mmCIF file of C-alpha atoms in Angstrom:
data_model
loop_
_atom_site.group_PDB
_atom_site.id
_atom_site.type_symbol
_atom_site.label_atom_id
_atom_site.label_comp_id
_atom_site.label_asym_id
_atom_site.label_seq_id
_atom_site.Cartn_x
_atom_site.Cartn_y
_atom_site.Cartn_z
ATOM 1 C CA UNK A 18 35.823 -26.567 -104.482
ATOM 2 C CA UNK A 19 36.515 -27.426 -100.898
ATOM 3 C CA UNK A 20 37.233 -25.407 -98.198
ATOM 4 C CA UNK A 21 40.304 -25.655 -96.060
ATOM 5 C CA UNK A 22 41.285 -24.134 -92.914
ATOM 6 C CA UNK A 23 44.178 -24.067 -90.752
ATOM 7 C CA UNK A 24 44.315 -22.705 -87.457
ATOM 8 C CA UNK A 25 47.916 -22.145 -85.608
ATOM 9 C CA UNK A 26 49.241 -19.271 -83.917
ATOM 10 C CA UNK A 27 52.806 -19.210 -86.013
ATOM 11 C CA UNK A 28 52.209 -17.738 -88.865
ATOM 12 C CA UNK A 29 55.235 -19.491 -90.144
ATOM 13 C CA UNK A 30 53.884 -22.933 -89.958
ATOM 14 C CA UNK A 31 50.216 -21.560 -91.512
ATOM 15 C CA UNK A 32 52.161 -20.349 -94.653
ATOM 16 C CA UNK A 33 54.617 -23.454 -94.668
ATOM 17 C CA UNK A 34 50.996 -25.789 -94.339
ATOM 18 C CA UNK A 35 49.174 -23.339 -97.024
ATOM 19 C CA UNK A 36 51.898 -23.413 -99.247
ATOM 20 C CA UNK A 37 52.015 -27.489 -98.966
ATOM 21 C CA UNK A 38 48.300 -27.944 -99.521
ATOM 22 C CA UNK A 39 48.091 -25.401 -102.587
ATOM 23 C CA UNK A 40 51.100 -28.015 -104.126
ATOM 24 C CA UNK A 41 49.297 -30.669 -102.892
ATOM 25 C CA UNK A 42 45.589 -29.723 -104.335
ATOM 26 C CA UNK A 43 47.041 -28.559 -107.820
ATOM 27 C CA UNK A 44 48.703 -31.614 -108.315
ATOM 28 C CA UNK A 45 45.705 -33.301 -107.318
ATOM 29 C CA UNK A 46 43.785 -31.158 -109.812
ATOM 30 C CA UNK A 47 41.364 -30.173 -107.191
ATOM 31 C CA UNK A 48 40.192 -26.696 -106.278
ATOM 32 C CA UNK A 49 40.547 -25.486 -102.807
ATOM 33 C CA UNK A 50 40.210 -22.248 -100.856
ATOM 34 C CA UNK A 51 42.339 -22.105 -97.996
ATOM 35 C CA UNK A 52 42.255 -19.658 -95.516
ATOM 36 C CA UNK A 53 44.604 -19.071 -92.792
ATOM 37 C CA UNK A 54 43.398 -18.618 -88.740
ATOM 38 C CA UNK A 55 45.990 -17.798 -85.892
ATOM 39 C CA UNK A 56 43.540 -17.831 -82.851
ATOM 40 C CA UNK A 57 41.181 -20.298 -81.955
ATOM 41 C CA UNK A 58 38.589 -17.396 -80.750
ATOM 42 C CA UNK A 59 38.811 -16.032 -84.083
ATOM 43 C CA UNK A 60 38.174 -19.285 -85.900
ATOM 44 C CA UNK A 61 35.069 -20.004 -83.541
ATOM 45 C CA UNK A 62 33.822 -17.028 -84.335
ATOM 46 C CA UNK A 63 33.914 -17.294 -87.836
ATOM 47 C CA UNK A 64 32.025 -20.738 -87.541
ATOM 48 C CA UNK A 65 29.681 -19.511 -85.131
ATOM 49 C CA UNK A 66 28.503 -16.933 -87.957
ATOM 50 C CA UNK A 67 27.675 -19.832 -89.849
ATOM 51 C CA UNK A 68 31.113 -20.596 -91.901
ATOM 52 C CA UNK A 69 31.885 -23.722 -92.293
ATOM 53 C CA UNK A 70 35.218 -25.925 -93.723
ATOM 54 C CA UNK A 71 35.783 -29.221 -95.362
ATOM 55 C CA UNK A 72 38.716 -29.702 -93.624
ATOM 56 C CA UNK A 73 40.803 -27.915 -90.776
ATOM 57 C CA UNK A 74 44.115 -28.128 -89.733
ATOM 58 C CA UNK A 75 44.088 -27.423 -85.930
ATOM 59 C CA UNK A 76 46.992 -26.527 -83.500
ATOM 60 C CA UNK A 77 46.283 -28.218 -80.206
ATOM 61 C CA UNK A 78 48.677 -25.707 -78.660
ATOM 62 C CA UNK A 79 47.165 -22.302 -79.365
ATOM 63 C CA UNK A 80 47.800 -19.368 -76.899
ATOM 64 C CA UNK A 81 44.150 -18.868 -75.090
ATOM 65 C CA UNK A 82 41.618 -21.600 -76.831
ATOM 66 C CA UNK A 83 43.333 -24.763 -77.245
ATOM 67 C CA UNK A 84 42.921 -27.019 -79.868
ATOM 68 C CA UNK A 85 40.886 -29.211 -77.980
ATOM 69 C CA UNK A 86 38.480 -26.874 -76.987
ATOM 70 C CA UNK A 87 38.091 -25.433 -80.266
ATOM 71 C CA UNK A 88 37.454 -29.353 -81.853
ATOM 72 C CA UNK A 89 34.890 -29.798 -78.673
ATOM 73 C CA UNK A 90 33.143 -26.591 -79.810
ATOM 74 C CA UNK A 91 32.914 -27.519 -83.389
ATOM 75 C CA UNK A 92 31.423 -31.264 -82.505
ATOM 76 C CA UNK A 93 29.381 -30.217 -79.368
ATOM 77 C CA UNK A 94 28.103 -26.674 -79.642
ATOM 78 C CA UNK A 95 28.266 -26.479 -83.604
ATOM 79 C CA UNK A 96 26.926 -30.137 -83.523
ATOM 80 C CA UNK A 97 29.287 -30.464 -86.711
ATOM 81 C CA UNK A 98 30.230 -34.234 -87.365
ATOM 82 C CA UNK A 99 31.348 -33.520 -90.985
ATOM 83 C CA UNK A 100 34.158 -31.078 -90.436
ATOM 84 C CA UNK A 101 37.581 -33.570 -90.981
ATOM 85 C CA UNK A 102 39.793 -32.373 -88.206
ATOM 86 C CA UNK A 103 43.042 -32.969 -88.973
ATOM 87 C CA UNK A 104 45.056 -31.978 -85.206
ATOM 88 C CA UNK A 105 48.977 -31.247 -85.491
ATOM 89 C CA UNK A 106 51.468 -30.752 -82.387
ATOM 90 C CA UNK A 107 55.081 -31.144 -81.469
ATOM 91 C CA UNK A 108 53.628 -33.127 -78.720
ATOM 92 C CA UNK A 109 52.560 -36.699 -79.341
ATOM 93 C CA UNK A 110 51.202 -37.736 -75.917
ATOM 94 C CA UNK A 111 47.560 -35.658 -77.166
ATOM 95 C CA UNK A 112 46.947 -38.462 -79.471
ATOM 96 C CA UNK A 113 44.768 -40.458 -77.239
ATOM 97 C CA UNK A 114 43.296 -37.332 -75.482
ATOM 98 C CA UNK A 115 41.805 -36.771 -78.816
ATOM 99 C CA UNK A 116 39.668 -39.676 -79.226
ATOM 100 C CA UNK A 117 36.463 -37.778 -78.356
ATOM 101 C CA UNK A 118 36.885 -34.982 -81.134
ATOM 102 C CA UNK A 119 36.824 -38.134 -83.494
ATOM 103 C CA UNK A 120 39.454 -36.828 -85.761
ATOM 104 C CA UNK A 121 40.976 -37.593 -89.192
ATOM 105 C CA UNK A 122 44.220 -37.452 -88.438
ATOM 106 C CA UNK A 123 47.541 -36.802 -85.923
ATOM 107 C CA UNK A 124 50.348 -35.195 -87.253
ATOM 108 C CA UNK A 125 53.778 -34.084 -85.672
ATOM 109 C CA UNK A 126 55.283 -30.773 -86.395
ATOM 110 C CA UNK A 127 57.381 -29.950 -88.317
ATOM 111 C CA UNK A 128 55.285 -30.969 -90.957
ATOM 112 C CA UNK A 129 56.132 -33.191 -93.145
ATOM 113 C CA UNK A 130 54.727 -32.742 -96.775
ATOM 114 C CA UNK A 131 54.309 -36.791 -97.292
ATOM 115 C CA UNK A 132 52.441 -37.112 -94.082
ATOM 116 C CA UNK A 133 50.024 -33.899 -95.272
ATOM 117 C CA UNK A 134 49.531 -35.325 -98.565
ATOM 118 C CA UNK A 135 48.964 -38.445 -96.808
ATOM 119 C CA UNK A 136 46.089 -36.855 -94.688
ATOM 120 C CA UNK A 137 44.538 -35.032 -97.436
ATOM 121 C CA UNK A 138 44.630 -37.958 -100.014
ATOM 122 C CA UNK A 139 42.621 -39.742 -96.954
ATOM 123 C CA UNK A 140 39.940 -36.860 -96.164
ATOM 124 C CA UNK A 141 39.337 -37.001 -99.932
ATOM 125 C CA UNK A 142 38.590 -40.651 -100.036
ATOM 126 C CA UNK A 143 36.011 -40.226 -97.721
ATOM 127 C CA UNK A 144 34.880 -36.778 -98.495
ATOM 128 C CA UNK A 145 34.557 -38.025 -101.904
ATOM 129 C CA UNK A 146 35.612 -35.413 -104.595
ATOM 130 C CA UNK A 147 32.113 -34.094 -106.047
ATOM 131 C CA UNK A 148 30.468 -32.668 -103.179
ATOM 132 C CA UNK A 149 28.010 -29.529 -104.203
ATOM 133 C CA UNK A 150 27.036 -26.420 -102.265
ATOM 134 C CA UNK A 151 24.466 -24.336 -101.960
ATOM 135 C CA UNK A 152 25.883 -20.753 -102.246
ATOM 136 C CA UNK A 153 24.386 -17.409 -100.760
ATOM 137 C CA UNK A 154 25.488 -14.286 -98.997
ATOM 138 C CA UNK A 155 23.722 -13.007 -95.818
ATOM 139 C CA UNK A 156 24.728 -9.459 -95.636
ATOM 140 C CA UNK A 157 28.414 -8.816 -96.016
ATOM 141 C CA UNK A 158 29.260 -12.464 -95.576
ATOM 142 C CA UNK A 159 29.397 -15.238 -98.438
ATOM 143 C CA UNK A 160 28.001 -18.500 -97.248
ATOM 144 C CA UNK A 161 27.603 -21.808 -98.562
ATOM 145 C CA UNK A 162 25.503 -25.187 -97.133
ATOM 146 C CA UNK A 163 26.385 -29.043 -98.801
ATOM 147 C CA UNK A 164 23.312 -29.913 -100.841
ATOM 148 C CA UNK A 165 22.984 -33.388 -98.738
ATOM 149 C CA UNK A 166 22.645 -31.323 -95.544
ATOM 150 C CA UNK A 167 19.522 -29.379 -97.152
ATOM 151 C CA UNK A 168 15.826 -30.411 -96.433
ATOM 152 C CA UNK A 169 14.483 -27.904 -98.276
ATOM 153 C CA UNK A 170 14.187 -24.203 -98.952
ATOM 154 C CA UNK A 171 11.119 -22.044 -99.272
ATOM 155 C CA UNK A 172 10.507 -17.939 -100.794
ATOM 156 C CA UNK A 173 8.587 -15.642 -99.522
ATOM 157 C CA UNK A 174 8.988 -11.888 -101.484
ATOM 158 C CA UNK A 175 12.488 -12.787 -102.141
ATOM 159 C CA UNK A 176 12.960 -13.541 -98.778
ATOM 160 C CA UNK A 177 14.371 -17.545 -99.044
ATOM 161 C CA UNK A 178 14.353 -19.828 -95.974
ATOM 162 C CA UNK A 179 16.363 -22.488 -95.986
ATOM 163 C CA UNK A 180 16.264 -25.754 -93.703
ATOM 164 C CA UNK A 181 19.177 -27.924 -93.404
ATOM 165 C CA UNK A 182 19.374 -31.375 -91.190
ATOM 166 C CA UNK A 183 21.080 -30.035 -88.568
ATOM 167 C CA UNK A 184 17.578 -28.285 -87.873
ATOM 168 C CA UNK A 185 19.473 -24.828 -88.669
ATOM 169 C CA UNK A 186 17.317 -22.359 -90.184
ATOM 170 C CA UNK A 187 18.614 -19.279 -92.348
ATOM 171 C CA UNK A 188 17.260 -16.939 -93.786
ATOM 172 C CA UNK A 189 18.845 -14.749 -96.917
ATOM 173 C CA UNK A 190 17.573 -12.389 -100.053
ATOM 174 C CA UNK A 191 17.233 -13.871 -103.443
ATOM 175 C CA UNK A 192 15.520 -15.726 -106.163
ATOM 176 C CA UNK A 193 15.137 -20.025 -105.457
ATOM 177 C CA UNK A 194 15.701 -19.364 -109.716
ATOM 178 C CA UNK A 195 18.960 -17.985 -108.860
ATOM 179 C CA UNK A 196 20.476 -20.619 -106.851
ATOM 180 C CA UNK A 197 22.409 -22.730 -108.408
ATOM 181 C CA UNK A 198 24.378 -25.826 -106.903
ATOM 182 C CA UNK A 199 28.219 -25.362 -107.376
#
């Protein structure tokens, strides 16, 4: 299952874009949670808790953390390189401003649903559709890690480390039994 998010502060064009990509990723036989953000302090702030997403659909234009910052925090302070960004706008002239982010994909609003499918057909190809993840919960929060970004994990009286290459180290209850790869 891969994890989508989209980030805009309409709410109209996050359903129109959720509604797309749920067409889009049935068709495609392919399961996908998608989760709606309408702040870029919000999102960051999910991510910074240790969330991550496959993919996510960013608004450059967003009313207090643009776009572009919230794509520089992701790369730079998260240090996350895998994360497709896939940046939308009425405004073409970001395109080249975007270079640095390192993008997916550019696409005009409105959106058009051949241009999405377009985009997601392309983060597939390269995402490659069997990725598996390590799942776990740390507290209230359900979390997940991609297997290929894990070094290892140790257990000590339930209490499981876990290493990943990114040299982030978390901690969370459980059994290493337990853990399965989904």
């Amino acid at each position: 299952m891969y994890k989508i998010g989209i980030c805009d502060d309409s709410k109209l064009t996050c359903t129109e874009l959720e509604n797309m990509l749920r067409d889009i990723m049935q068709s495609l036989r392919i399961e996908a949670e998608i989760e709606p953000w309408y702040s870029g302090e919000s999102l960051c702030k999910y991510l910074e808790a240790g969330n991550r997403f496959e993919l996510i659909f960013l608004d450059i234009e967003l009313l207090k953390l643009s776009g572009i910052d919230v794509g520089n925090y992701i790369r730079n302070y998260l240090d996350d390189l895998k994360t497709s960004i896939i940046y939308i706008s009425y405004n073409r002239s970001y395109a080249m401003r975007l270079f640095k982010m390192q993008p997916l994909d550019f696409l005009v609003k409105p959106l058009q649903y051949n241009s999405v499918r377009e985009s997601v057909e392309m983060f597939l190809k390269r995402a490659g559709r069997k990725k598996t993840f390590l799942e776990y919960r740390t507290g209230n929060n359900y979390c997940r890690e991609m297997c290929e970004d894990i070094i290892y994990l140790t257990s000590d009286n339930k209490k499981i480390h876990l290493i990943t290459i990114a040299n982030k180290e978390i901690e969370f209850y459980g059994k290493l039994k337990a853990l399965k790869p989904q």
